[in-house]
Structures are given as structure tokens and as C-alpha cells.
Tab-separated table of C-alpha atoms in Angstrom:
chain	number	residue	atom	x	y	z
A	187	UNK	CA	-63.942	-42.409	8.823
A	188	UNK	CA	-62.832	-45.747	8.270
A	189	UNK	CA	-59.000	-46.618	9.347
A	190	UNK	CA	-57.728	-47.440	5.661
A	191	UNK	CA	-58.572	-43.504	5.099
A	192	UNK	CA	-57.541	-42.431	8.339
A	193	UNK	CA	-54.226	-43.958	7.622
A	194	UNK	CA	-54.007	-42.507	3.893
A	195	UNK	CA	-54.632	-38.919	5.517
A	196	UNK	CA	-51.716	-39.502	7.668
A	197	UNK	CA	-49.427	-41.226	5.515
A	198	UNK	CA	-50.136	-37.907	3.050
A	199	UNK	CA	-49.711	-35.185	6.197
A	200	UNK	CA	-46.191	-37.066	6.466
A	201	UNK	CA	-45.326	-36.828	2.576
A	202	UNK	CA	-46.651	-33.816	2.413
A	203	UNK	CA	-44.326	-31.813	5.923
A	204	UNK	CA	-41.909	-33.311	5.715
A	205	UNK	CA	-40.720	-34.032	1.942
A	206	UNK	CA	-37.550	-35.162	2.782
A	207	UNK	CA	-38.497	-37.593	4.535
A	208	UNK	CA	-41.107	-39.474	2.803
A	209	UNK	CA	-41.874	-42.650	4.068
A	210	UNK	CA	-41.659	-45.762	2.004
A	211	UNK	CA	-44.138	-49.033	1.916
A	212	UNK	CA	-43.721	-50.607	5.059
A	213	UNK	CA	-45.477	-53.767	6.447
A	214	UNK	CA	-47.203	-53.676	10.265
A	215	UNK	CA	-44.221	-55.466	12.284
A	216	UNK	CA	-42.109	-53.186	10.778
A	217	UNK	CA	-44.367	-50.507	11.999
A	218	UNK	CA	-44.101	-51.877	15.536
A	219	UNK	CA	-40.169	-52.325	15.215
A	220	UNK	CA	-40.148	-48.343	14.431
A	221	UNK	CA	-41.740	-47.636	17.067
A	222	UNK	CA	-39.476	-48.886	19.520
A	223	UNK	CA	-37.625	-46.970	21.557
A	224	UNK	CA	-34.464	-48.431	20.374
A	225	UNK	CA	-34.921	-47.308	17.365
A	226	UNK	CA	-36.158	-44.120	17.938
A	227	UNK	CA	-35.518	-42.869	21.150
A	228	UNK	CA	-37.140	-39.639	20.552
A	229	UNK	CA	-40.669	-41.629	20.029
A	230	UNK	CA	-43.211	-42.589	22.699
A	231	UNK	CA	-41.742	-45.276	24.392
A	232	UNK	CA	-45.113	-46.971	25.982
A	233	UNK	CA	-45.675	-50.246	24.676
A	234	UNK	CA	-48.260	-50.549	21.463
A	235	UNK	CA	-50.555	-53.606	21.020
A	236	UNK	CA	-49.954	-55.885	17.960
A	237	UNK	CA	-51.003	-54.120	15.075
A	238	UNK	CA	-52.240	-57.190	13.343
A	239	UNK	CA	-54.565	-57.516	16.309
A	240	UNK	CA	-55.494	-53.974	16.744
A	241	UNK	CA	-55.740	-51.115	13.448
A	242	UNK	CA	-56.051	-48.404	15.504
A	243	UNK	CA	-52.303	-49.264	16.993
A	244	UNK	CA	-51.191	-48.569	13.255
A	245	UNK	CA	-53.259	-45.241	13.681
A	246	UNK	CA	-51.100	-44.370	16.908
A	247	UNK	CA	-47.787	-45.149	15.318
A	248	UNK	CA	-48.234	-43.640	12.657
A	249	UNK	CA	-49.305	-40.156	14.630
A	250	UNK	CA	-45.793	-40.758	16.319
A	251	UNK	CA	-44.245	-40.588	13.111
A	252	UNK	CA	-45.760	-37.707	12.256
A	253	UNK	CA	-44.625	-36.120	15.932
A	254	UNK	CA	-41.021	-37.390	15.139
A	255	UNK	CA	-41.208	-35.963	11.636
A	256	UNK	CA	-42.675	-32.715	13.091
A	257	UNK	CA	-39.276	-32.597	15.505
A	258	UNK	CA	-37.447	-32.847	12.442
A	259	UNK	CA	-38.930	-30.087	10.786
A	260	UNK	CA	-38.505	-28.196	14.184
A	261	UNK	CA	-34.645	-29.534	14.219
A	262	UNK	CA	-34.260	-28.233	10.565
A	263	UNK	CA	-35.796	-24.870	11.370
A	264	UNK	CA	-33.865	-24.043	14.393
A	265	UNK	CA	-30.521	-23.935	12.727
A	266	UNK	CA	-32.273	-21.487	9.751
A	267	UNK	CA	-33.067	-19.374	12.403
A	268	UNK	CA	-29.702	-19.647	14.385
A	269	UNK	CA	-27.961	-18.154	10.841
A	270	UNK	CA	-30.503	-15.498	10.758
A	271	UNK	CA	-29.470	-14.115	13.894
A	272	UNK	CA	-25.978	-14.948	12.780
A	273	UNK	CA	-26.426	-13.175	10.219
A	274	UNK	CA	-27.697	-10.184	11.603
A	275	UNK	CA	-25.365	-10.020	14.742
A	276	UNK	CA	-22.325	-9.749	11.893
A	277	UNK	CA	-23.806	-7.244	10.214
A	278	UNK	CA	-24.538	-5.243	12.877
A	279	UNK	CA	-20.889	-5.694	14.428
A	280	UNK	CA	-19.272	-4.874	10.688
A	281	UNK	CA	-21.768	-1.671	10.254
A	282	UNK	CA	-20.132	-0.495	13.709
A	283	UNK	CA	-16.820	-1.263	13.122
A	284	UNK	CA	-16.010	-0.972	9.414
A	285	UNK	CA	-12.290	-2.017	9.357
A	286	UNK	CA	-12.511	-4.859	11.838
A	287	UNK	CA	-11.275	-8.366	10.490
A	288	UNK	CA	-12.655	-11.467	11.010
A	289	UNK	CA	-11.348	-12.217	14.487
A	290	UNK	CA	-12.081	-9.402	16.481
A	291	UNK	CA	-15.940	-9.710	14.826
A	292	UNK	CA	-16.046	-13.186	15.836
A	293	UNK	CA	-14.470	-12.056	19.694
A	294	UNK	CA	-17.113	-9.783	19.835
A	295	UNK	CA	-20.216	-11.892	19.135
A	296	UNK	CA	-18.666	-14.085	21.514
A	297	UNK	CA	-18.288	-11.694	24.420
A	298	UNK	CA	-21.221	-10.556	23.347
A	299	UNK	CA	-22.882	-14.257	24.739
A	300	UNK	CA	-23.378	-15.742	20.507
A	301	UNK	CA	-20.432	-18.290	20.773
A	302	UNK	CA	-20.382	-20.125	17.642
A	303	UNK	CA	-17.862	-22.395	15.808
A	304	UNK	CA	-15.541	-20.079	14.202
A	305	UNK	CA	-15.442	-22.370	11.023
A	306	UNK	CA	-18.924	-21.840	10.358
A	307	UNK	CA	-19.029	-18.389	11.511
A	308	UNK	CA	-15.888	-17.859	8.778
A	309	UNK	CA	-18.553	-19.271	6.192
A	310	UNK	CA	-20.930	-16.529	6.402
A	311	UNK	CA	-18.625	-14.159	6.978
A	312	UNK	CA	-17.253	-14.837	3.377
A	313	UNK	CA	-20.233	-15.411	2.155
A	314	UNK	CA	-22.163	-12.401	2.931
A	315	UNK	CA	-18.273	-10.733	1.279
A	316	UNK	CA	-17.479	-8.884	4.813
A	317	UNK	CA	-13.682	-9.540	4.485
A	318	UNK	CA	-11.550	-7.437	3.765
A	319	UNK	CA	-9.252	-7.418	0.933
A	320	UNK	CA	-5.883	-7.826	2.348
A	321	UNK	CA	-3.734	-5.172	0.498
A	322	UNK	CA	-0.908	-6.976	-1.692
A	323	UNK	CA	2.724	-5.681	-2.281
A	324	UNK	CA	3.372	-3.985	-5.317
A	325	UNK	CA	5.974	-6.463	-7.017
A	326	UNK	CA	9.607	-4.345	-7.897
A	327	UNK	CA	11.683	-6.046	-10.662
A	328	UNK	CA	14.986	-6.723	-9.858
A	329	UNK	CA	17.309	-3.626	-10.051
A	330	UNK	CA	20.903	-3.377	-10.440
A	331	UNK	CA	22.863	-1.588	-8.721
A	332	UNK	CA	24.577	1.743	-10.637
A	333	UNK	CA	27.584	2.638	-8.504
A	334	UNK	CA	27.121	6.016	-6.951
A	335	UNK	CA	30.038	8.668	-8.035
A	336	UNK	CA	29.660	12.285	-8.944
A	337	UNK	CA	29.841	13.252	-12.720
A	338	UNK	CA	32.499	15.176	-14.256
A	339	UNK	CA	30.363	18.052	-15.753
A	340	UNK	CA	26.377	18.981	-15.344
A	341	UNK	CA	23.967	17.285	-16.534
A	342	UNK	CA	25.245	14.391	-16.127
A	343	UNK	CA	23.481	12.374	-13.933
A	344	UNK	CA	20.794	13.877	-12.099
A	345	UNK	CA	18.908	12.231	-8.992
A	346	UNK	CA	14.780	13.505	-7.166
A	347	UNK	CA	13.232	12.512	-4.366
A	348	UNK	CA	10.264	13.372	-2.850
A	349	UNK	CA	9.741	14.299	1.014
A	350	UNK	CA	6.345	15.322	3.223
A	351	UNK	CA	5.762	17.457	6.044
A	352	UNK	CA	2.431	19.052	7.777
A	353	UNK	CA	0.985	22.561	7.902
A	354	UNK	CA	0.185	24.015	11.340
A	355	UNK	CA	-2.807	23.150	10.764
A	356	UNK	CA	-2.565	19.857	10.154
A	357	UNK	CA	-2.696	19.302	6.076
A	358	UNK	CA	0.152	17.466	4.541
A	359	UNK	CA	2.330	18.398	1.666
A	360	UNK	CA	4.554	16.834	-0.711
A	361	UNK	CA	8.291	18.407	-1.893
A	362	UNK	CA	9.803	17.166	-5.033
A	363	UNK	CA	13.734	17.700	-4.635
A	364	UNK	CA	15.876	17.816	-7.661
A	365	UNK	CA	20.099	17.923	-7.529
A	366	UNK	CA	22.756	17.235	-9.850
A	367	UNK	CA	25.149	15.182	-8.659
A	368	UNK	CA	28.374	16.549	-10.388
A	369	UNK	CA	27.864	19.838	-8.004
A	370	UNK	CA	25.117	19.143	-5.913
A	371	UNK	CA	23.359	21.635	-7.025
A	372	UNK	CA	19.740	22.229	-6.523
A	373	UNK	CA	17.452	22.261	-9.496
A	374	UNK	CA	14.497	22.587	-8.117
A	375	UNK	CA	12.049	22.056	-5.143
A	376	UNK	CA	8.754	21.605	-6.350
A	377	UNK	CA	5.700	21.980	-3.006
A	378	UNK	CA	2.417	20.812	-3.536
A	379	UNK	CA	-0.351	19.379	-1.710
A	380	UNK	CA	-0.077	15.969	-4.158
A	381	UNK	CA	2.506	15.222	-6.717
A	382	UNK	CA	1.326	12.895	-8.948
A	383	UNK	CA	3.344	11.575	-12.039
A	384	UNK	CA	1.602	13.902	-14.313
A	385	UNK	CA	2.994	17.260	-12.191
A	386	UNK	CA	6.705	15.248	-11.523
A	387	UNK	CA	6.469	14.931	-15.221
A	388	UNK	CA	5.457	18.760	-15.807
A	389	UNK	CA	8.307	19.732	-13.719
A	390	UNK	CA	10.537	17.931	-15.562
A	391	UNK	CA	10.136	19.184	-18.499
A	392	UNK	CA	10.107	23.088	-17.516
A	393	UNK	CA	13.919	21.766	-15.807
A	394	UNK	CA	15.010	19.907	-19.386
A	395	UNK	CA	13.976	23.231	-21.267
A	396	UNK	CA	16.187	25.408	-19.005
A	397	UNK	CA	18.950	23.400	-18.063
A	398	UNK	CA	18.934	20.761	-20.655
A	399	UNK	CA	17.964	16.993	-20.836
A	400	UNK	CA	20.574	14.900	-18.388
A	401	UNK	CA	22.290	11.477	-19.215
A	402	UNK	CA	20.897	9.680	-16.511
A	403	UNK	CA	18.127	10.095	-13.287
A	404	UNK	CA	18.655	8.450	-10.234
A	405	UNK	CA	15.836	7.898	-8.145
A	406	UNK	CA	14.302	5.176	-5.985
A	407	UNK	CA	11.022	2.768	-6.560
A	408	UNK	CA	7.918	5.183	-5.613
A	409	UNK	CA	4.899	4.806	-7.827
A	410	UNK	CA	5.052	8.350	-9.719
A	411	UNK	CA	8.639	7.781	-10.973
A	412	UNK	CA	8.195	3.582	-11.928
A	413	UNK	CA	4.783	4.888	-13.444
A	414	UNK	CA	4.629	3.734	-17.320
A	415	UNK	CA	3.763	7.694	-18.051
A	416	UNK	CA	7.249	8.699	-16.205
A	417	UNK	CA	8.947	5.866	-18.438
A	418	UNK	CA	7.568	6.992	-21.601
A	419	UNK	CA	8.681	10.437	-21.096
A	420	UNK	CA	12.722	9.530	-19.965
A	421	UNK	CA	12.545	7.142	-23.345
A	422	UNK	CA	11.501	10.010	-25.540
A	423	UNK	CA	13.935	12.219	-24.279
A	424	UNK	CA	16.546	9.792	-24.246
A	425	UNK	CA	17.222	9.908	-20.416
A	426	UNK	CA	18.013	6.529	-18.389
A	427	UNK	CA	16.645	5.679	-15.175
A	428	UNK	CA	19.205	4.376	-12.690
A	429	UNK	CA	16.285	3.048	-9.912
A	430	UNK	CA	18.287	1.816	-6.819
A	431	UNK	CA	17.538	-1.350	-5.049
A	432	UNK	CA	13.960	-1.660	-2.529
A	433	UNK	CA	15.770	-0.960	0.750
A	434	UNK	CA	19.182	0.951	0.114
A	435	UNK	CA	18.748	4.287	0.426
A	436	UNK	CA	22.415	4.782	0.477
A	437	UNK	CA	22.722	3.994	-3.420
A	438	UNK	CA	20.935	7.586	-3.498
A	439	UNK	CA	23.292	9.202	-1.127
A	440	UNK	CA	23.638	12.574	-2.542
A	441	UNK	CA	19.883	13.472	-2.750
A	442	UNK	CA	19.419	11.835	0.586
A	443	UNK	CA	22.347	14.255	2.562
A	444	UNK	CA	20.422	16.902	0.334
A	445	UNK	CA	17.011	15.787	2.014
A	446	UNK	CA	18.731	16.067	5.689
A	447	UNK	CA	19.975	19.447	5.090
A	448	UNK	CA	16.286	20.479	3.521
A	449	UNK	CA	14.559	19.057	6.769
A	450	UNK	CA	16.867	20.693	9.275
A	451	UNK	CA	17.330	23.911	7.931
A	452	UNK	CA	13.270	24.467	6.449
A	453	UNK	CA	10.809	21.950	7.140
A	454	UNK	CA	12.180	21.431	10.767
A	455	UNK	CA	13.069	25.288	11.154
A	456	UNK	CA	9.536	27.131	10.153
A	457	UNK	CA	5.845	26.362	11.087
A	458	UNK	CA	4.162	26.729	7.613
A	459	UNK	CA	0.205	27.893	7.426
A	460	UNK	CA	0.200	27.525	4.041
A	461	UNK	CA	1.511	25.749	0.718
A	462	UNK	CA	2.536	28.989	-0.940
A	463	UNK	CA	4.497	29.562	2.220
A	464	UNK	CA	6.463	26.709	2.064
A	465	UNK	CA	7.423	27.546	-1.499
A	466	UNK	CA	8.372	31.073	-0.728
A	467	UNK	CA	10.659	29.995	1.918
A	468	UNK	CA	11.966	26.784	-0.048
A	469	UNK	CA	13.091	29.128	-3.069
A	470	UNK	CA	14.519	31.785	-0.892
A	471	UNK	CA	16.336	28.920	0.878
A	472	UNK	CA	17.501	27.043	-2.962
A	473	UNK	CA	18.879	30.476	-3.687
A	474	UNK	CA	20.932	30.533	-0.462
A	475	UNK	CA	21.692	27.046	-0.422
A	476	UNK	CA	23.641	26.897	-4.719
A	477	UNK	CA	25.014	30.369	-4.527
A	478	UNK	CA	26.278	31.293	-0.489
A	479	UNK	CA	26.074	28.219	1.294
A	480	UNK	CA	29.616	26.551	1.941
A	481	UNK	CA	29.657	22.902	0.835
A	482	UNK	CA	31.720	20.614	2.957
A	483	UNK	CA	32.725	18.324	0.178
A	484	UNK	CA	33.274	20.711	-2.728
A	485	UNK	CA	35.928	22.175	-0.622
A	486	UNK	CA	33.881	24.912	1.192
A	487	UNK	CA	32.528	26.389	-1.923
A	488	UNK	CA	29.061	26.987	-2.645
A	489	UNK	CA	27.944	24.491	-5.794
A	490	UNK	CA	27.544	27.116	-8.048
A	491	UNK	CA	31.120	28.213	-7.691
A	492	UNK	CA	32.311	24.765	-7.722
A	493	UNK	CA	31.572	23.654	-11.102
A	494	UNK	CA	29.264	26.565	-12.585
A	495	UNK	CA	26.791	26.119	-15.755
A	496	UNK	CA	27.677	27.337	-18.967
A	497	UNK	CA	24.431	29.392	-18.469
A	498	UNK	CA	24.564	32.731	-16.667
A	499	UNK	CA	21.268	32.788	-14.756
A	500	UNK	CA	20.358	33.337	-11.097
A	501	UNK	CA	18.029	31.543	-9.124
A	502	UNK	CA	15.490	33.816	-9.367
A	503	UNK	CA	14.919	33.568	-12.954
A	504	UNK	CA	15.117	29.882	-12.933
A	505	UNK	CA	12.265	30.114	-10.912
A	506	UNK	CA	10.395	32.270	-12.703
A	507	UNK	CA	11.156	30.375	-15.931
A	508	UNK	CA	9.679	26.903	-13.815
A	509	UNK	CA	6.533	28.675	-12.773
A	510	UNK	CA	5.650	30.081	-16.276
């Protein structure tokens, strides 16, 4: 083989590995400047012959620059296979522990002996979409403030809440608490394992057919009773919705003394196996609690006998009208 083809095979093995790097025209001294160590350090530093003098010098330089080029493949490949097991040491970390973030992944590859520079480790992280969505806060509008004073006759401004306790054995349940504020009565107290706008609106509706349709609701910011559904349904019957401000519970005094009262005398009195339990005891207790309990404010007088409805109708049958 003759050195002009020996040279051509070479020259193509270089285009060919590393195409990147293909190598341009190049006369013999600058050849023999390339391959000095200066230049490239990583190189065989022995001294060459003058290629002018001798071909097969070219032959040996250009071998070296197919070493070097080889080194650079190698130097390519290694950091391919560095995000592989990147890659794999994430994913193994995030199928363990589902709800870790970021930082405690990256803490753990790195006691785990993979330190790596968090910026790039933050790169595949994202990419491979292993973050977690942070959870934004639901954006209230603005309120203002309705000043808090008891009506002068029923049905004037009525105010619901909602309040959640456990069974004994450990499944939670929702109350939805219902007063007017003129007498503090209790319209209703509505137990359920979820209470969804759909059922606050249901209830509502069974309490405007039996007592009537109220001027006004008070009520705080939770999602059933902002819900566009709940909306809808005060518009159509006419009602307005006094929300209070994020924060100030105390603009919703009367159905938060209510609440105490509720949780010291029921929730915090009675272990509860079951949901229909709960409601037994809560109606027995609303019966109690508009028609014989003293109330401190309305002069010692239960609510009922404080300002009484124009309809005659015990607690009992409201509740059987509600559940129909």
C-alpha cells in the first residue's frame, strides 16, 4: 500500500469517527506544528522527523490524530453515559419517594456518593417533568365588609358554616350549620361524609320551601358557597350573599359562637361510629338547643320563644319535611 493511500484511509477513518471534527487541508509543517505537544498536550510528545524528509512521519501523525480524535469521541461519550445513570438514579429516587421535591432528590443522590452540579441536575429533573406542581392560591376578590347586627324579624339575614369531625373509627365528616341571626335560631344541621355545592344547594332549597327565602346569607369564602352553581341559585331566588373578608372570622360572629356551642356540647361530648349517628344526636340536640335551651343574649330565653315564626311547627317536622 503506497503512503498517498495509506494517508487517504486515515484521513477518511478521521472524517468518518469523528464527524465533528473533520479535518481540513493542511500542509506537512503544519502537520508537524500539530503535533507538538504545545499544541496538543494530550498527543505523543516524542519528537517526529521532518515530514518533508520522511512520509511515513505524516503516517505517524496522522495515527495521533486519529488517537486524539478517538479521546474525543471517548470524552463525548462519557458525559452521555454520566446522564444515563443520572437519569436513572432520579428515577429511581422519585419512584421511591413520590412527593419529594427537588432538593431532598438531589441530597439523596448525593449522600448516596452521585454528587453532581445541582444546575444541571435541575435540568433533567425538569426535563424528564419530575417536579411537582406547586399548588397556587385560589385568588378571593375583594369583599366588603357588611356590619354584623341581628335582624329585626326572621328571615332576615341568615348565615352557614360548615365544620368536620372524625368517627371512632377514623372517617371524617362534614356538618353544614344553618342559624338566623334575628333569633339565633337553628335551621338546620346537615351531616354527611362530603358536602359538596350540589347537596349545600339541595339543602337550601328544602330550608327556602319551609321557612321561606331570606334577604341576605352570610357566610365566609369556602369553595362550595363562592362556587358559580351556589351563585346562580341565591340570584334566582333573589337572596344576597354577604361573604366576609379572608381572615375575619369575627364578621361571622353569630354562626361562629353557634359552632363553639355545637363542638362542646356534641362533637366534643359523644364518640360517633357512624354518620347516621351523628345526625340522630345533632337533631335531638337542634330540638333542645331552639326550644329549651336558655340563650344568654336573648335574655335567658330559648330562640324560639324569643322571637317565634309565624309558622307553628316543631322541630321534628322540620326535619322530617328536610329529609323528604
Amino acid at each position: 500500500m503506497t503512503v498517498s493511500r495509506l494517508l487517504l484511509k486515515h484521513m477518511s477513518t478521521v472524517s468518518v469517527t469523528v464527524r465533528a471534527h473533520r479535518p481540513s487541508a493542511v500542509s506537512l509543517p503544519t502537520l508537524q506544528r500539530n503535533a507538538d505537544s504545545s499544541a496538543h498536550p494530550h498527543l505523543n510528545t516524542r519528537v517526529l522527523p521532518d515530514p518533508a524528509g520522511d512520509p511515513v512521519a505524516v503516517v505517524e501523525i496522522y495515527l495521533q490524530r486519529v488517537a486524539a480524535n478517538a479521546a474525543r469521541i471517548e470524552a463525548i461519550r462519557l458525559p452521555r453515559t454520566r446522564l444515563v445513570t443520572l437519569i436513572e438514579a432520579l428515577n429511581g429516587v422519585v419512584e421511591r419517594n413520590g412527593r419529594w421535591g427537588f432538593w431532598k432528590c438531589f441530597d439523596r443522590l448525593r449522600l448516596d456518593g452521585r454528587p453532581r452540579n445541582h444546575k444541571r441536575v435541575w435540568r433533567v429533573y425538569c426535563e424528564l417533568g419530575l417536579y411537582i406542581p406547586r399548588r397556587t392560591k385560589r385568588r378571593i376578590p375583594k369583599r366588603e365588609p357588611v356590619p354584623l347586627a341581628a335582624g329585626s324579624f326572621v328571615n332576615q339575614g341568615w348565615a352557614l358554616d360548615f365544620m368536620h369531625d372524625v368517627l371512632y373509627d377514623g372517617r371524617r365528616f362534614r356538618t353544614l350549620n344553618v342559624i338566623d341571626e334575628a333569633n339565633r335560631e337553628a335551621l338546620a344541621i346537615q351531616v354527611a361524609q362530603s358536602l359538596p355545592a350540589s347537596m349545600l344547594i339541595r339543602t337550601m332549597d328544602r330550608l327556602v320551601d319551609w321557612y321561606g327565602a331570606p334577604l341576605s346569607i352570610r357566610m365566609d369564602n369556602g369553595p362550595e358557597m363562592s362556587s358559580h352553581d351556589f351563585v346562580e341559585w341565591a340570584q334566582r331566588k333573589g337572596i344576597a350573599l354577604n361573604y366576609i373578608e379572608p381572615g375575619q372570622p369575627n364578621q361571622s360572629a353569630y354562626i361562629e359562637r353557634f359552632n363553639r356551642t355545637f363542638r362542646t356540647e356534641v362533637l366534643d361530648a359523644y364518640l360517633f361510629n357512624s354518620i347516621e349517628q351523628v345526625q340522630t344526636i345533632a337533631d335531638d340536640w337542634l330540638t333542645q338547643y331552639n326550644e329549651y335551651r336558655p340563650h344568654d343574649v336573648l335574655g335567658g330565653v330559648p330562640p324560639k320563644q324569643f322571637m317565634p315564626r309565624l309558622i307553628t311547627t316543631t322541630a321534628a317536622d322540620s326535619r322530617n319535611q328536610l329529609s323528604s
